[in-house]
């Protein structure tokens, strides 16, 4: 049988020898690059085993059957060995850097948990933005406050029955001057006096901040909550300014179609004092059968009024020269209305199922 140079050596023995040599060589390799070089040398398009297999066609039938089977077996053997060695080496590399058991690099990555702003923070920003757009500045004040600012300066002297509207937690405090009544502020209104003491008209500020009350909690009462106070003082400010400003605010937060209603209310530091309502956005003011406005068609959203002359005089302003308006609102209540939240306690109970919705 004529033998071409390539076919020469294509015998069971030569296949066996080639396989052994290849396997031996393979066992000595220790990195992925030399494995690749080995693959090309034996199993590549011009690899030694590949060329041998090509020579099969030139053998006679009987030889082709036996030798062919052996050659194909040899090819499978080399492929399997290569796969195994590749795995061994990569496991070895992982083990070397000490990560074999701690990281499964084939696992899909864990998504990063995205944080978000607390619903109270979101609504506080929305409320403050509305007033900033109308020229108000933002200031903050102390949560632990003197009785002096929380009550006295707001025309609520000791023994005044209006103090009953604001029960709170008292702090034991005394200095050289003796006992100083100190408390967790019950509202942000004390900042009215602090801001006026520290500056001169014109004043336009909003004061977001945390407040506390000695209170049994239920769906609409918390012992700690936020308020946003507002104060505008200048020469010639009237009740019309109060109405215009708060009307604009209501439309910004609850939609351009909202109507507003002012009714007389009592707060010792304003005169006249009002509560402000918007017509119910859920039933469009119709009222009957509406859960949001409880059939009334109106929703109270804040207290307000013209700054009491005694409060102005208390900080040294001339009440004959300056007038102003003040307002106070509860952001949680605004958020509850806007987003249909039925229990104020959800805000501060740290339940992620609730918080994630915002
Ligand atoms: N401080 C009041 C409260 O906590 C709310 C309030 C009412 C603030 C009328 C004001 C106001 O500035 O004018 O109940």
Tab-separated table of C-alpha atoms and ligand atoms in Angstrom:
chain	number	residue	atom	x	y	z
A	1	UNK	CA	0.000	0.000	0.000
A	2	UNK	CA	1.458	3.329	-1.031
A	3	UNK	CA	2.119	5.492	1.949
A	4	UNK	CA	2.058	9.280	1.838
A	5	UNK	CA	4.433	10.976	4.300
A	6	UNK	CA	1.518	12.080	6.393
A	7	UNK	CA	0.017	8.687	6.588
A	8	UNK	CA	3.235	7.139	7.580
A	9	UNK	CA	3.073	6.260	11.221
A	10	UNK	CA	-0.690	5.966	11.322
A	11	UNK	CA	-0.775	2.712	13.229
A	12	UNK	CA	-2.436	1.703	16.465
A	13	UNK	CA	0.935	1.949	18.099
A	14	UNK	CA	1.772	5.408	16.843
A	15	UNK	CA	-1.629	6.648	17.967
A	16	UNK	CA	-1.042	5.162	21.358
A	17	UNK	CA	2.380	6.769	21.593
A	18	UNK	CA	1.159	10.143	20.477
A	19	UNK	CA	-1.634	10.022	23.012
A	20	UNK	CA	0.696	9.116	25.825
A	21	UNK	CA	3.192	11.807	24.927
A	22	UNK	CA	0.419	14.394	24.671
A	23	UNK	CA	-1.091	13.422	28.033
A	24	UNK	CA	2.274	13.472	29.725
A	25	UNK	CA	3.025	16.878	28.333
A	26	UNK	CA	-0.392	18.105	29.402
A	27	UNK	CA	0.097	17.055	33.017
A	28	UNK	CA	3.194	19.228	33.180
A	29	UNK	CA	1.363	22.373	32.142
A	30	UNK	CA	0.245	24.838	34.751
A	31	UNK	CA	-1.340	27.859	33.110
A	32	UNK	CA	-4.109	28.601	30.664
A	33	UNK	CA	-1.784	29.937	27.967
A	34	UNK	CA	0.321	26.791	27.715
A	35	UNK	CA	-2.896	24.744	27.662
A	36	UNK	CA	-4.012	26.708	24.634
A	37	UNK	CA	-0.649	26.161	22.950
A	38	UNK	CA	-0.972	22.435	23.678
A	39	UNK	CA	-4.465	22.342	22.187
A	40	UNK	CA	-3.245	23.985	18.996
A	41	UNK	CA	-0.263	21.610	18.795
A	42	UNK	CA	-2.355	18.436	19.069
A	43	UNK	CA	-5.958	19.203	18.284
A	44	UNK	CA	-5.706	22.406	16.223
A	45	UNK	CA	-6.342	22.503	12.496
A	46	UNK	CA	-2.740	21.553	11.816
A	47	UNK	CA	-2.248	19.741	15.073
A	48	UNK	CA	-0.469	16.415	15.203
A	49	UNK	CA	-3.524	14.305	15.952
A	50	UNK	CA	-5.632	16.192	13.443
A	51	UNK	CA	-3.109	15.528	10.703
A	52	UNK	CA	-2.993	11.870	11.668
A	53	UNK	CA	-6.755	11.596	11.406
A	54	UNK	CA	-6.661	13.164	7.995
A	55	UNK	CA	-4.467	10.323	6.835
A	56	UNK	CA	-7.204	7.785	7.626
A	57	UNK	CA	-8.810	8.244	4.240
A	58	UNK	CA	-5.760	6.744	2.624
A	59	UNK	CA	-5.904	3.476	4.499
A	60	UNK	CA	-7.755	0.502	3.186
A	61	UNK	CA	-11.149	-0.278	4.502
A	62	UNK	CA	-10.228	-2.804	7.160
A	63	UNK	CA	-7.418	-0.678	8.565
A	64	UNK	CA	-9.522	2.388	8.409
A	65	UNK	CA	-12.148	0.731	10.567
A	66	UNK	CA	-9.821	-0.349	13.383
A	67	UNK	CA	-7.315	2.477	13.228
A	68	UNK	CA	-10.093	5.025	12.733
A	69	UNK	CA	-11.850	3.888	15.868
A	70	UNK	CA	-8.625	4.127	17.824
A	71	UNK	CA	-7.817	7.563	16.411
A	72	UNK	CA	-11.249	8.914	17.281
A	73	UNK	CA	-10.927	7.443	20.738
A	74	UNK	CA	-7.544	9.171	21.060
A	75	UNK	CA	-9.117	12.472	20.047
A	76	UNK	CA	-11.849	12.134	22.658
A	77	UNK	CA	-9.250	11.203	25.282
A	78	UNK	CA	-7.168	14.291	24.559
A	79	UNK	CA	-10.214	16.532	24.582
A	80	UNK	CA	-11.379	15.151	27.895
A	81	UNK	CA	-7.947	15.449	29.437
A	82	UNK	CA	-7.662	19.011	28.231
A	83	UNK	CA	-11.013	19.886	29.769
A	84	UNK	CA	-10.067	18.297	33.070
A	85	UNK	CA	-6.677	19.998	33.178
A	86	UNK	CA	-8.260	23.360	32.375
A	87	UNK	CA	-10.634	22.924	35.291
A	88	UNK	CA	-7.864	21.819	37.640
A	89	UNK	CA	-5.760	24.811	36.788
A	90	UNK	CA	-8.523	27.366	37.223
A	91	UNK	CA	-9.563	25.817	40.529
A	92	UNK	CA	-5.944	25.903	41.573
A	93	UNK	CA	-5.756	29.581	40.707
A	94	UNK	CA	-8.845	30.348	42.792
A	95	UNK	CA	-7.500	28.321	45.690
A	96	UNK	CA	-4.231	30.203	45.499
A	97	UNK	CA	-5.978	33.500	46.035
A	98	UNK	CA	-7.917	31.862	48.846
A	99	UNK	CA	-11.360	32.310	47.388
A	100	UNK	CA	-12.351	28.822	46.395
A	101	UNK	CA	-15.134	28.387	48.919
A	102	UNK	CA	-16.042	31.985	49.576
A	103	UNK	CA	-16.909	33.106	46.079
A	104	UNK	CA	-18.835	31.339	43.402
A	105	UNK	CA	-17.944	33.499	40.457
A	106	UNK	CA	-20.726	31.964	38.411
A	107	UNK	CA	-23.464	33.299	40.720
A	108	UNK	CA	-25.359	36.265	39.329
A	109	UNK	CA	-24.463	39.503	41.116
A	110	UNK	CA	-26.550	40.832	43.974
A	111	UNK	CA	-28.340	44.017	43.029
A	112	UNK	CA	-27.347	46.997	45.153
A	113	UNK	CA	-30.179	48.097	47.415
A	114	UNK	CA	-31.104	51.604	46.342
A	115	UNK	CA	-31.829	53.976	49.171
A	116	UNK	CA	-34.541	56.600	49.006
A	117	UNK	CA	-35.757	59.612	50.904
A	118	UNK	CA	-38.174	59.097	53.761
A	119	UNK	CA	-41.733	60.134	52.802
A	120	UNK	CA	-41.608	62.881	55.443
A	121	UNK	CA	-38.408	64.273	53.938
A	122	UNK	CA	-39.975	64.195	50.502
A	123	UNK	CA	-43.088	66.060	51.561
A	124	UNK	CA	-41.066	68.543	53.662
A	125	UNK	CA	-39.027	69.392	50.588
A	126	UNK	CA	-42.136	69.766	48.473
A	127	UNK	CA	-43.753	72.079	51.036
A	128	UNK	CA	-40.624	74.180	51.529
A	129	UNK	CA	-40.037	74.401	47.759
A	130	UNK	CA	-43.503	75.895	47.332
A	131	UNK	CA	-42.709	78.684	49.807
A	132	UNK	CA	-39.149	79.203	48.576
A	133	UNK	CA	-40.646	79.827	45.133
A	134	UNK	CA	-42.664	82.647	46.738
A	135	UNK	CA	-39.591	84.272	48.269
A	136	UNK	CA	-39.433	82.587	51.681
A	137	UNK	CA	-36.162	81.449	53.249
A	138	UNK	CA	-35.730	78.282	55.323
A	139	UNK	CA	-34.470	78.255	58.925
A	140	UNK	CA	-34.344	75.570	61.584
A	141	UNK	CA	-34.419	75.761	65.361
A	142	UNK	CA	-33.825	73.719	68.514
A	143	UNK	CA	-36.025	70.744	69.363
A	144	UNK	CA	-35.242	71.187	73.053
A	145	UNK	CA	-36.713	74.580	73.849
A	146	UNK	CA	-37.250	76.996	76.713
A	147	UNK	CA	-40.730	77.434	78.093
A	148	UNK	CA	-40.022	81.095	77.361
A	149	UNK	CA	-40.092	80.595	73.577
A	150	UNK	CA	-42.470	77.683	73.382
A	151	UNK	CA	-45.142	79.506	75.410
A	152	UNK	CA	-44.347	82.878	77.022
A	153	UNK	CA	-43.237	84.700	73.882
A	154	UNK	CA	-46.267	83.329	72.063
A	155	UNK	CA	-48.690	85.022	74.414
A	156	UNK	CA	-49.275	81.873	76.460
A	157	UNK	CA	-48.287	82.847	80.020
A	158	UNK	CA	-48.053	80.363	82.891
A	159	UNK	CA	-51.456	79.228	84.012
A	160	UNK	CA	-53.071	80.171	80.681
A	161	UNK	CA	-55.697	77.564	79.824
A	162	UNK	CA	-54.390	77.416	76.253
A	163	UNK	CA	-51.340	75.557	77.598
A	164	UNK	CA	-53.604	72.524	77.795
A	165	UNK	CA	-53.577	72.403	73.981
A	166	UNK	CA	-49.900	71.427	74.190
A	167	UNK	CA	-48.884	68.782	76.711
A	168	UNK	CA	-45.274	67.802	76.389
A	169	UNK	CA	-42.203	66.188	77.902
A	170	UNK	CA	-40.299	68.415	80.328
A	171	UNK	CA	-36.558	68.445	80.837
A	172	UNK	CA	-34.957	68.881	84.272
A	173	UNK	CA	-32.618	71.810	83.988
A	174	UNK	CA	-31.170	74.373	86.349
A	175	UNK	CA	-28.293	76.857	86.222
A	176	UNK	CA	-26.972	79.669	88.448
A	177	UNK	CA	-30.211	81.553	87.886
A	178	UNK	CA	-32.128	78.573	89.283
A	179	UNK	CA	-34.678	76.295	87.678
A	180	UNK	CA	-35.310	77.050	84.013
A	181	UNK	CA	-38.369	75.383	82.557
A	182	UNK	CA	-37.216	73.473	79.489
A	183	UNK	CA	-39.160	71.105	77.262
A	184	UNK	CA	-39.318	69.260	73.978
A	185	UNK	CA	-40.961	71.849	71.755
A	186	UNK	CA	-44.623	71.173	71.096
A	187	UNK	CA	-44.668	73.134	67.852
A	188	UNK	CA	-42.341	75.089	65.563
A	189	UNK	CA	-44.010	78.384	66.520
A	190	UNK	CA	-41.276	79.308	69.072
A	191	UNK	CA	-39.097	80.013	66.056
A	192	UNK	CA	-41.334	82.986	65.282
A	193	UNK	CA	-39.929	84.827	68.284
A	194	UNK	CA	-36.377	83.582	67.748
A	195	UNK	CA	-36.333	84.716	64.105
A	196	UNK	CA	-37.798	88.120	64.931
A	197	UNK	CA	-35.339	88.645	67.788
A	198	UNK	CA	-32.445	87.851	65.493
A	199	UNK	CA	-33.454	90.038	62.547
A	200	UNK	CA	-35.504	92.992	61.366
A	201	UNK	CA	-38.407	93.140	58.891
A	202	UNK	CA	-38.968	92.320	56.128
A	203	UNK	CA	-39.141	88.683	57.278
A	204	UNK	CA	-40.279	85.755	55.203
A	205	UNK	CA	-39.283	82.347	56.534
A	206	UNK	CA	-40.506	78.788	56.780
A	207	UNK	CA	-39.293	76.537	59.608
A	208	UNK	CA	-39.473	72.785	59.073
A	209	UNK	CA	-38.731	70.713	62.156
A	210	UNK	CA	-39.587	68.029	64.639
A	211	UNK	CA	-42.049	68.503	67.491
A	212	UNK	CA	-43.109	66.418	70.486
A	213	UNK	CA	-46.211	65.999	72.581
A	214	UNK	CA	-47.219	63.973	75.577
A	215	UNK	CA	-49.841	62.059	73.719
A	216	UNK	CA	-51.451	58.644	73.494
A	217	UNK	CA	-50.867	57.567	69.901
A	218	UNK	CA	-53.566	56.533	67.483
A	219	UNK	CA	-54.093	56.637	63.715
A	220	UNK	CA	-53.961	60.435	63.638
A	221	UNK	CA	-51.756	61.251	66.652
A	222	UNK	CA	-48.067	60.635	67.194
A	223	UNK	CA	-45.950	61.735	70.159
A	224	UNK	CA	-43.346	63.030	67.704
A	225	UNK	CA	-44.043	64.516	64.311
A	226	UNK	CA	-42.990	67.375	62.068
A	227	UNK	CA	-44.380	70.831	61.514
A	228	UNK	CA	-43.643	73.568	59.054
A	229	UNK	CA	-44.041	77.030	60.523
A	230	UNK	CA	-44.290	80.113	58.360
A	231	UNK	CA	-43.808	83.771	59.197
A	232	UNK	CA	-44.008	86.954	57.144
A	233	UNK	CA	-43.599	90.339	58.853
A	234	UNK	CA	-43.330	93.701	57.149
A	235	UNK	CA	-44.723	97.178	56.915
A	236	UNK	CA	-48.258	96.844	55.559
A	237	UNK	CA	-48.868	93.085	55.468
A	238	UNK	CA	-52.601	92.294	55.553
A	239	UNK	CA	-54.907	89.338	55.811
A	240	UNK	CA	-55.129	89.433	52.005
A	241	UNK	CA	-51.414	88.528	51.850
A	242	UNK	CA	-52.052	85.578	54.135
A	243	UNK	CA	-54.907	84.362	51.976
A	244	UNK	CA	-53.066	84.862	48.697
A	245	UNK	CA	-49.909	83.101	49.889
A	246	UNK	CA	-51.669	80.104	51.422
A	247	UNK	CA	-54.040	79.789	48.480
A	248	UNK	CA	-51.074	79.611	46.113
A	249	UNK	CA	-49.462	76.998	48.361
A	250	UNK	CA	-52.618	74.840	48.389
A	251	UNK	CA	-52.868	74.951	44.610
A	252	UNK	CA	-49.226	73.974	44.217
A	253	UNK	CA	-49.545	70.957	46.455
A	254	UNK	CA	-53.051	69.780	45.700
A	255	UNK	CA	-53.735	71.006	42.164
A	256	UNK	CA	-54.724	74.207	40.380
A	257	UNK	CA	-58.465	73.611	40.765
A	258	UNK	CA	-58.483	73.661	44.570
A	259	UNK	CA	-60.725	76.048	46.447
A	260	UNK	CA	-59.792	77.184	49.927
A	261	UNK	CA	-61.833	78.075	52.992
A	262	UNK	CA	-60.808	80.087	56.042
A	263	UNK	CA	-62.734	79.778	59.293
A	264	UNK	CA	-62.174	81.452	62.612
A	265	UNK	CA	-60.052	79.470	65.036
A	266	UNK	CA	-58.174	80.274	68.209
A	267	UNK	CA	-54.422	80.322	68.695
A	268	UNK	CA	-53.083	82.679	71.400
A	269	UNK	CA	-50.294	84.068	69.184
A	270	UNK	CA	-52.478	85.234	66.272
A	271	UNK	CA	-55.439	87.574	65.963
A	272	UNK	CA	-57.547	86.879	64.046
A	273	UNK	CA	-56.711	83.161	63.951
A	274	UNK	CA	-58.031	80.807	61.287
A	275	UNK	CA	-57.977	77.263	60.153
A	276	UNK	CA	-57.557	76.762	56.467
A	277	UNK	CA	-59.234	73.995	54.486
A	278	UNK	CA	-59.107	72.947	50.863
A	279	UNK	CA	-62.091	71.513	49.051
A	280	UNK	CA	-61.724	67.731	49.029
A	281	UNK	CA	-59.644	66.551	46.061
A	282	UNK	CA	-61.006	63.008	46.384
A	283	UNK	CA	-64.698	63.872	45.891
A	284	UNK	CA	-64.155	67.325	44.393
A	285	UNK	CA	-65.901	68.936	47.339
A	286	UNK	CA	-69.158	66.968	46.947
A	287	UNK	CA	-68.711	65.368	50.343
A	288	UNK	CA	-71.373	62.698	50.666
A	289	UNK	CA	-69.936	59.220	51.092
A	290	UNK	CA	-66.323	60.438	50.903
A	291	UNK	CA	-63.903	58.809	53.337
A	292	UNK	CA	-61.155	61.375	52.899
A	293	UNK	CA	-63.162	64.444	53.952
A	294	UNK	CA	-65.628	62.465	56.067
A	295	UNK	CA	-68.639	63.728	54.164
A	296	UNK	CA	-67.856	67.400	54.688
A	297	UNK	CA	-66.364	68.273	51.295
A	298	UNK	CA	-63.531	70.136	53.078
A	299	UNK	CA	-60.165	69.096	54.487
A	300	UNK	CA	-58.362	71.145	57.144
A	301	UNK	CA	-54.701	71.518	56.317
A	302	UNK	CA	-53.301	74.196	58.622
A	303	UNK	CA	-53.701	76.862	61.287
A	304	UNK	CA	-52.828	80.459	60.532
A	305	UNK	CA	-53.495	84.065	61.469
A	306	UNK	CA	-52.210	87.604	61.781
A	307	UNK	CA	-49.319	87.792	64.244
A	308	UNK	CA	-50.685	88.989	67.601
A	309	UNK	CA	-49.576	92.552	68.509
A	310	UNK	CA	-48.307	91.233	71.854
A	311	UNK	CA	-45.992	88.805	70.080
A	312	UNK	CA	-44.608	91.631	67.932
A	313	UNK	CA	-44.174	93.862	70.965
A	314	UNK	CA	-42.534	91.006	72.870
A	315	UNK	CA	-39.615	90.932	70.434
A	316	UNK	CA	-39.366	94.732	70.381
A	317	UNK	CA	-41.207	95.397	67.113
A	318	UNK	CA	-43.623	98.322	66.979
A	319	UNK	CA	-47.059	96.730	66.358
A	320	UNK	CA	-48.287	100.070	65.001
A	321	UNK	CA	-45.652	99.920	62.269
A	322	UNK	CA	-45.322	96.225	61.496
A	323	UNK	CA	-47.861	93.535	60.841
A	324	UNK	CA	-47.454	89.960	59.745
A	325	UNK	CA	-49.022	86.593	59.247
A	326	UNK	CA	-48.024	83.179	60.547
A	327	UNK	CA	-49.077	79.645	59.770
A	328	UNK	CA	-48.311	76.127	60.917
A	329	UNK	CA	-48.980	72.838	59.197
A	330	UNK	CA	-48.288	69.138	59.713
A	331	UNK	CA	-46.379	67.574	56.809
A	332	UNK	CA	-47.389	64.034	57.783
A	333	UNK	CA	-51.017	65.053	57.516
A	334	UNK	CA	-50.354	66.598	54.103
A	335	UNK	CA	-48.612	63.385	52.992
A	336	UNK	CA	-51.460	61.256	54.392
A	337	UNK	CA	-53.947	63.234	52.351
A	338	UNK	CA	-51.845	63.257	49.197
A	339	UNK	CA	-50.931	59.578	49.256
A	340	UNK	CA	-53.934	58.052	51.016
A	341	UNK	CA	-52.015	56.929	54.121
A	342	UNK	CA	-54.444	55.956	56.839
A	343	UNK	CA	-52.254	55.741	59.933
A	344	UNK	CA	-49.686	58.353	60.994
A	345	UNK	CA	-47.817	55.738	63.046
A	346	UNK	CA	-46.614	54.140	59.785
A	347	UNK	CA	-44.213	57.042	59.221
A	348	UNK	CA	-41.950	56.215	62.154
A	349	UNK	CA	-42.369	52.473	62.676
A	350	UNK	CA	-39.544	51.636	60.234
A	351	UNK	CA	-41.532	49.134	58.226
A	352	UNK	CA	-39.738	48.842	54.893
A	353	UNK	CA	-42.882	47.573	53.185
A	354	UNK	CA	-44.382	50.977	53.852
A	355	UNK	CA	-41.273	53.080	53.213
A	356	UNK	CA	-40.442	51.367	49.917
A	357	UNK	CA	-43.659	52.646	48.377
A	358	UNK	CA	-42.319	56.189	48.189
B	1	LIG	N1	-48.472	76.002	66.472
B	1	LIG	C1	-49.830	75.605	66.191
B	1	LIG	C2	-50.042	74.182	66.685
B	1	LIG	O1	-49.102	73.482	66.877
B	1	LIG	C3	-50.139	75.719	64.730
B	1	LIG	C4	-50.245	77.131	64.284
B	1	LIG	C5	-51.466	77.723	64.226
B	1	LIG	C6	-49.123	77.840	63.916
B	1	LIG	C7	-51.607	79.037	63.822
B	1	LIG	C8	-49.243	79.157	63.499
B	1	LIG	C9	-50.496	79.742	63.451
B	1	LIG	O2	-48.195	79.896	63.141
B	1	LIG	O3	-50.601	81.027	63.041
B	1	LIG	O4	-51.160	73.782	66.871
